[in-house]
XYZ file of N, CA and C in Angstrom:
552
model
N -0.348 47.638 22.971
C -0.263 47.154 21.638
C -1.532 47.330 20.820
N -2.685 47.199 21.509
C -4.022 47.216 20.785
C -4.218 48.628 20.130
N -3.509 49.605 20.671
C -3.753 51.061 20.251
C -2.939 51.299 18.840
N -2.225 50.340 18.403
C -1.499 50.614 17.099
C -2.468 50.576 15.965
N -2.346 51.338 14.948
C -3.152 51.266 13.831
C -2.969 49.963 12.950
N -3.882 49.630 12.189
C -3.737 48.383 11.331
C -2.482 48.510 10.418
N -2.274 49.788 9.920
C -1.144 49.891 9.121
C 0.245 49.593 9.804
N 0.225 50.159 11.040
C 1.409 50.013 11.868
C 1.646 48.478 12.161
N 0.475 47.870 12.573
C 0.643 46.412 12.824
C 1.195 45.617 11.704
N 0.565 45.872 10.545
C 0.998 45.147 9.378
C 2.383 45.446 8.994
N 2.790 46.676 9.184
C 4.300 46.985 8.904
C 5.162 46.158 9.918
N 4.652 46.058 11.075
C 5.485 45.181 12.080
C 5.514 43.710 11.561
N 4.396 43.170 11.100
C 4.286 41.841 10.608
C 5.280 41.686 9.393
N 5.241 42.699 8.542
C 6.162 42.766 7.445
C 7.645 42.674 7.862
N 7.970 43.316 8.903
C 9.307 43.473 9.504
C 9.657 42.070 10.243
N 8.699 41.203 10.425
C 9.026 39.992 11.070
C 8.334 39.671 12.391
N 7.675 40.668 12.944
C 6.936 40.438 14.224
C 5.613 39.772 13.894
N 5.608 38.454 13.760
C 4.466 37.795 13.225
C 3.387 37.604 14.226
N 3.655 37.838 15.490
C 2.616 37.862 16.577
C 1.606 39.005 16.281
N 2.012 40.023 15.666
C 1.075 41.145 15.453
C -0.023 40.790 14.492
N 0.165 39.673 13.744
C -0.952 39.243 12.882
C -2.057 38.709 13.556
N -1.849 38.198 14.824
C -2.905 37.803 15.649
C -3.800 38.982 16.156
N -3.180 40.095 16.422
C -4.074 41.184 16.703
C -4.923 41.804 15.516
N -4.226 41.663 14.365
C -5.080 41.966 13.090
C -6.213 41.075 12.987
N -5.989 39.709 13.212
C -6.992 38.637 13.124
C -8.167 38.987 14.054
N -7.775 39.253 15.329
C -8.889 39.582 16.285
C -9.788 40.825 15.917
N -8.995 41.802 15.318
C -9.810 43.009 14.842
C -10.606 42.758 13.757
N -10.290 41.879 12.810
C -11.079 41.848 11.491
C -11.611 40.522 11.162
N -11.573 39.484 12.126
C -12.161 38.234 11.676
C -13.696 38.384 11.533
N -14.371 39.149 12.385
C -15.893 39.173 12.193
C -16.180 39.847 10.949
N -15.539 40.924 10.597
C -15.741 41.695 9.461
C -15.543 40.861 8.161
N -14.493 40.050 8.206
C -14.269 39.212 7.082
C -15.214 38.103 6.927
N -15.592 37.636 8.108
C -16.544 36.428 8.112
C -17.849 36.894 7.550
N -18.317 38.252 7.919
C -19.496 38.662 7.347
C -19.392 38.913 5.849
N -18.298 39.395 5.453
C -18.094 39.663 3.999
C -18.275 38.306 3.275
N -17.617 37.155 3.674
C -17.816 36.013 2.983
C -19.153 35.285 3.156
N -19.747 35.450 4.246
C -21.090 34.944 4.504
C -22.129 35.672 3.553
N -21.918 36.962 3.450
C -22.929 37.843 2.714
C -22.616 37.493 1.210
N -21.514 36.954 0.896
C -21.344 36.598 -0.577
C -21.957 35.226 -0.862
N -22.622 34.627 0.188
C -23.314 33.418 -0.093
C -22.651 32.088 0.431
N -21.451 32.165 1.137
C -20.829 31.129 1.713
C -21.389 30.709 2.952
N -21.444 29.467 3.240
C -22.039 28.868 4.529
C -21.034 29.320 5.704
N -21.491 29.220 6.849
C -20.597 29.548 8.048
C -19.291 28.888 8.091
N -19.294 27.589 7.849
C -18.109 26.856 7.948
C -17.045 27.263 6.799
N -17.506 27.425 5.571
C -16.643 27.914 4.483
C -16.217 29.202 4.784
N -17.087 30.110 5.241
C -16.691 31.571 5.542
C -15.550 31.584 6.703
N -15.649 30.731 7.561
C -14.525 30.560 8.600
C -13.244 30.188 7.951
N -13.254 29.244 7.094
C -12.060 28.778 6.412
C -11.532 29.770 5.634
N -12.303 30.611 4.945
C -11.838 31.650 3.949
C -11.196 32.797 4.742
N -11.766 33.035 5.920
C -11.155 34.124 6.895
C -9.734 33.633 7.167
N -9.537 32.356 7.538
C -8.263 31.807 7.790
C -7.346 31.870 6.608
N -7.896 31.581 5.463
C -7.084 31.646 4.158
C -6.507 33.146 3.931
N -7.420 34.172 4.329
C -7.006 35.595 4.012
C -5.720 35.752 4.893
N -5.839 35.379 6.199
C -4.684 35.648 7.184
C -3.441 34.828 6.752
N -3.635 33.636 6.113
C -2.519 32.906 5.685
C -1.875 33.658 4.489
N -2.656 34.147 3.697
C -2.134 34.852 2.507
C -1.451 36.210 2.921
N -2.027 36.836 3.932
C -1.383 37.961 4.496
C 0.052 37.695 4.976
N 0.077 36.702 5.647
C 1.480 36.102 6.060
C 2.400 35.852 4.992
N 1.828 35.079 3.914
C 2.702 34.816 2.859
C 3.129 35.878 2.042
N 2.296 36.828 1.777
C 2.511 37.975 0.950
C 2.800 39.324 1.755
N 3.205 39.120 2.940
C 3.457 40.377 3.829
C 4.534 41.204 3.194
N 5.403 40.657 2.339
C 6.451 41.488 1.676
C 5.927 42.347 0.703
N 4.702 42.107 0.210
C 4.119 42.931 -0.813
C 3.356 44.144 -0.152
N 3.210 44.175 1.154
C 2.467 45.178 1.794
C 3.436 46.529 1.752
N 2.763 47.549 1.252
C 3.489 48.879 1.061
C 3.257 49.799 2.242
N 2.090 49.722 2.749
C 1.779 50.641 3.926
C 1.058 51.821 3.241
N 1.026 52.022 1.865
C 0.337 53.094 1.280
C -1.062 52.784 1.362
N -1.944 53.754 1.453
C -3.385 53.449 1.322
C -3.865 52.849 2.648
N -5.200 52.475 2.659
C -5.756 51.948 3.789
C -5.494 50.422 3.940
N -5.158 49.974 5.166
C -4.968 48.550 5.374
C -6.221 47.698 4.978
N -7.433 48.265 5.292
C -8.712 47.463 4.932
C -8.799 47.354 3.409
N -8.392 48.213 2.674
C -8.512 48.032 1.179
C -7.541 46.906 0.800
N -6.318 46.732 1.317
C -5.457 45.737 0.973
C -6.000 44.412 1.518
N -6.620 44.416 2.720
C -7.149 43.186 3.253
C -8.265 42.726 2.453
N -9.193 43.590 1.983
C -10.327 43.248 1.194
C -10.013 42.739 -0.193
N -8.915 43.300 -0.733
C -8.464 42.921 -2.052
C -8.031 41.451 -1.929
N -7.302 41.087 -0.822
C -7.047 39.678 -0.666
C -8.113 38.717 -0.422
N -9.112 39.341 0.309
C -10.327 38.526 0.570
C -11.146 38.216 -0.745
N -11.228 39.187 -1.607
C -11.824 39.037 -2.827
C -11.053 37.991 -3.664
N -9.743 37.969 -3.584
C -8.932 36.973 -4.351
C -9.209 35.539 -3.772
N -9.244 35.575 -2.418
C -9.492 34.271 -1.762
C -10.796 33.661 -2.071
N -11.823 34.549 -2.140
C -13.181 34.147 -2.455
C -13.286 33.678 -3.933
N -12.662 34.396 -4.756
C -12.554 34.058 -6.251
C -11.912 32.627 -6.439
N -10.721 32.580 -5.730
C -10.065 31.235 -5.909
C -10.885 30.017 -5.290
N -11.483 30.381 -4.235
C -12.331 29.221 -3.637
C -13.466 28.860 -4.597
N -14.086 29.755 -5.183
C -15.240 29.456 -6.079
C -14.724 28.842 -7.367
N -13.715 29.321 -7.827
C -12.951 28.676 -8.972
C -12.588 27.205 -8.746
N -12.096 26.921 -7.594
C -11.614 25.745 -7.170
C -12.879 24.813 -6.954
N -13.792 25.145 -6.361
C -14.979 24.331 -6.129
C -15.909 24.235 -7.285
N -15.724 25.101 -8.284
C -16.507 25.186 -9.469
C -18.031 25.340 -9.137
N -18.235 26.232 -8.138
C -19.631 26.478 -7.764
C -20.333 27.306 -8.825
N -21.491 26.866 -9.289
C -22.230 27.577 -10.355
C -22.729 28.875 -9.915
N -23.571 28.845 -8.879
C -24.147 30.142 -8.473
C -24.263 30.183 -7.024
N -23.767 31.142 -6.282
C -23.919 31.247 -4.877
C -25.242 31.817 -4.427
N -25.663 31.372 -3.326
C -27.101 31.914 -2.827
C -26.728 32.977 -1.930
N -27.636 33.903 -1.840
C -27.537 35.136 -1.044
C -28.139 34.751 0.329
N -27.364 35.042 1.438
C -27.896 34.784 2.726
C -27.698 36.169 3.520
N -28.699 36.405 4.252
C -28.664 37.566 5.215
C -28.952 37.121 6.592
N -28.123 37.571 7.611
C -28.323 37.088 8.922
C -29.476 37.848 9.469
N -30.028 37.331 10.522
C -31.225 38.005 11.204
C -30.844 39.301 11.838
N -29.590 39.388 12.210
C -29.067 40.663 12.829
C -29.070 41.749 11.779
N -28.623 41.442 10.463
C -28.728 42.445 9.398
C -30.260 42.821 9.051
N -31.038 41.843 9.059
C -32.448 42.193 8.674
C -33.230 42.982 9.703
N -32.719 42.763 11.097
C -33.425 43.401 12.071
C -34.483 42.536 12.611
N -34.646 42.556 13.907
C -35.679 41.690 14.569
C -37.061 42.311 14.315
N -38.091 41.451 13.986
C -39.391 42.014 13.800
C -40.018 42.302 15.107
N -40.680 43.404 15.208
C -41.331 43.771 16.531
C -42.745 43.192 16.522
N -43.252 42.810 17.663
C -44.623 42.228 17.778
C -45.665 43.315 17.397
N -45.449 44.548 17.862
C -46.519 45.512 17.691
C -46.588 46.002 16.329
N -45.687 45.757 15.421
C -45.733 46.202 13.928
C -45.764 44.946 13.051
N -46.650 44.012 13.260
C -46.653 42.742 12.561
C -46.710 42.923 11.110
N -47.766 43.674 10.667
C -47.994 43.915 9.168
C -46.654 44.544 8.555
N -46.094 45.592 9.321
C -44.939 46.205 8.757
C -43.767 45.221 8.722
N -43.675 44.427 9.797
C -42.535 43.422 9.707
C -42.703 42.378 8.691
N -43.998 41.957 8.445
C -44.243 41.070 7.324
C -43.863 41.659 5.938
N -44.208 42.873 5.828
C -43.917 43.509 4.557
C -42.453 43.647 4.428
N -41.720 43.974 5.534
C -40.272 44.035 5.480
C -39.665 42.718 5.206
N -40.178 41.568 5.796
C -39.661 40.254 5.535
C -39.909 39.984 4.190
N -41.003 40.115 3.577
C -41.292 40.027 2.187
C -40.371 40.712 1.250
N -40.089 42.012 1.601
C -39.088 42.818 0.817
C -37.670 42.251 0.934
N -37.286 41.730 2.187
C -35.936 41.161 2.329
C -35.875 39.980 1.568
N -36.868 39.142 1.407
C -36.836 37.947 0.609
C -36.600 38.317 -0.888
N -37.391 39.321 -1.308
C -37.209 39.823 -2.660
C -35.779 40.373 -2.855
N -35.263 41.117 -1.876
C -33.968 41.670 -2.016
C -32.923 40.605 -2.152
N -33.074 39.477 -1.293
C -32.183 38.333 -1.434
C -32.220 37.751 -2.809
N -33.456 37.591 -3.239
C -33.476 37.041 -4.673
C -32.960 37.956 -5.682
N -33.134 39.275 -5.563
C -32.637 40.277 -6.543
C -31.103 40.268 -6.451
N -30.572 40.206 -5.289
C -29.146 40.254 -5.139
C -28.543 38.940 -5.699
N -29.165 37.835 -5.550
C -28.697 36.555 -6.082
C -28.592 36.678 -7.679
N -29.394 37.457 -8.316
C -29.491 37.541 -9.772
C -28.373 38.477 -10.250
N -27.769 39.267 -9.426
C -26.632 40.128 -9.885
C -25.388 39.287 -10.030
N -24.564 39.795 -10.860
C -23.228 39.077 -11.080
C -22.442 39.266 -9.846
N -21.567 38.289 -9.664
C -20.832 38.261 -8.380
C -20.007 39.524 -8.148
N -19.619 40.252 -9.145
C -18.799 41.450 -8.983
C -19.804 42.570 -8.394
N -20.921 42.641 -9.010
C -21.896 43.730 -8.579
C -22.361 43.466 -7.139
N -22.597 42.163 -6.924
C -23.041 41.861 -5.480
C -21.991 42.177 -4.520
N -20.825 41.864 -4.822
C -19.597 42.119 -4.050
C -19.439 43.670 -3.839
N -19.609 44.474 -4.869
C -19.544 45.889 -4.721
C -20.515 46.365 -3.677
N -21.761 45.873 -3.840
C -22.764 46.439 -2.958
C -22.532 46.000 -1.490
N -22.048 44.700 -1.306
C -21.712 44.248 0.127
C -20.650 45.265 0.691
N -19.589 45.488 -0.147
C -18.481 46.224 0.390
C -18.937 47.761 0.636
N -19.716 48.283 -0.191
C -20.137 49.661 -0.091
C -21.291 49.818 0.851
N -22.298 49.059 0.921
C -23.523 49.246 1.686
C -23.541 48.583 2.951
N -23.077 47.309 2.965
C -23.093 46.471 4.228
C -21.789 46.778 5.026
N -20.700 46.768 4.421
C -19.347 46.992 5.137
C -18.967 48.498 5.264
N -19.718 49.374 4.552
C -19.454 50.767 4.743
C -18.194 51.385 4.135
N -17.506 50.608 3.205
C -16.389 51.106 2.598
C -16.639 52.497 1.847
N -15.679 53.298 1.807
C -15.916 54.594 1.098
C -15.401 54.310 -0.319
N -15.780 55.239 -1.197
C -15.435 55.013 -2.606
C -13.902 54.937 -2.929
N -13.154 55.639 -2.152
C -11.834 55.647 -2.300
C -11.170 54.333 -2.007
N -11.648 53.688 -0.939
C -11.309 52.420 -0.591
C -11.671 51.391 -1.526
N -12.815 51.442 -2.114
C -13.425 50.667 -3.083
C -12.402 50.779 -4.330
N -12.116 51.976 -4.707
C -11.201 52.224 -5.754
C -9.902 51.496 -5.685
N -9.352 51.560 -4.493
C -8.115 50.887 -4.167
C -8.199 49.476 -4.193
N -9.219 48.822 -3.859
C -9.509 47.457 -3.911
C -9.632 46.945 -5.449
N -10.380 47.806 -6.128
C -10.749 47.422 -7.575
C -9.625 47.870 -8.456
N -8.667 48.657 -8.069
C -7.690 49.112 -8.955
C -8.153 50.038 -9.983
N -9.058 50.981 -9.628
C -9.619 51.987 -10.500
C -9.719 53.339 -9.820
N -10.226 54.360 -10.485
C -10.298 55.678 -9.863
C -11.523 55.633 -8.909
N -11.559 56.638 -8.096
C -12.649 56.857 -7.184
C -13.969 57.068 -7.998
N -13.977 57.875 -9.056
C -15.017 58.131 -9.915
C -15.545 56.853 -10.465
N -14.656 55.998 -10.989
C -15.050 54.674 -11.590
C -15.789 53.832 -10.507
N -15.215 53.864 -9.300
C -15.858 52.990 -8.202
C -17.311 53.512 -8.056
N -17.508 54.846 -7.962
C -18.828 55.426 -7.728
C -19.697 54.924 -8.911
N -19.259 55.073 -10.134
C -20.093 54.582 -11.257
C -20.509 53.127 -11.171
N -19.546 52.382 -10.770
C -19.859 50.844 -10.657
C -20.839 50.653 -9.668
N -20.702 51.257 -8.459
C -21.649 51.126 -7.371
C -23.108 51.634 -7.828
N -23.139 52.725 -8.473
C -24.296 53.238 -8.970
C -24.956 52.348 -9.869
N -24.265 51.822 -10.775
C -24.883 50.866 -11.868
C -25.318 49.546 -11.170
N -24.524 49.084 -10.180
C -25.029 47.919 -9.463
C -26.254 48.167 -8.811
N -26.465 49.374 -8.095
C -27.667 49.701 -7.407
C -28.891 49.870 -8.356
N -28.519 50.491 -9.531
C -29.673 50.654 -10.520
C -30.048 49.303 -11.010
N -29.160 48.377 -11.362
C -29.565 47.039 -11.759
C -30.246 46.278 -10.684
N -29.874 46.437 -9.422
C -30.545 45.763 -8.230
C -31.983 46.259 -8.150
N -32.156 47.682 -8.299
C -33.470 48.162 -8.235
C -34.389 47.645 -9.427
N -33.847 47.598 -10.570
C -34.702 47.025 -11.693
C -35.069 45.585 -11.459
N -34.155 44.788 -10.982
C -34.457 43.381 -10.649
C -35.453 43.291 -9.599
N -35.229 44.055 -8.541
C -36.207 44.018 -7.429
C -37.628 44.358 -7.885
N -37.734 45.510 -8.670
C -39.015 45.892 -9.134
C -39.655 44.732 -10.060
N -38.933 44.130 -10.822
C -39.376 43.096 -11.748
C -39.939 41.887 -10.789
N -39.238 41.487 -9.788
C -39.548 40.457 -8.819
C -40.834 40.902 -8.078
N -40.931 42.134 -7.756
C -42.039 42.601 -6.881
C -43.395 42.593 -7.671
N -43.258 42.804 -8.917
C -44.480 42.807 -9.792
C -44.864 41.541 -10.395
N -43.887 40.614 -10.326
C -44.249 39.156 -10.874
C -44.905 38.291 -9.925
């Protein structure tokens, strides 16, 4: 059963084999957790949001068409879950958090280099926090989660070219903010 594609598993869930949702959960829980955590949610909230995504998948399984990538459908739900959560909790601004695994461990022999990297990562976190939620989300999906522009386009409901432009503009704004922070 583990060898079935995500699309095949979700099609079986749609047909009523709800146990297959458990396989999808095992495959994607870490990715979704990272997505929510990187959007600034604390670990406990991130875990709850992952659960909410799978509850929505179950609830809206009838809307799954099997066209396109399963991951794009899943991340569209994740975006909606995150949006609804922040709307519900009326959170003003989320903070940017990066795990030590993503930053990489500092090596003892390159202390100065690691200090510079650490300083840059702090500036990067601050710069990312200044971006709009939409732009920060785009960069997380494209750069940290490695989604292709076609998948982003499917999630955003736009063309692939428009997705490329949005990511490019988000990166350009991030670079500008980063440089401003670096010189201040």
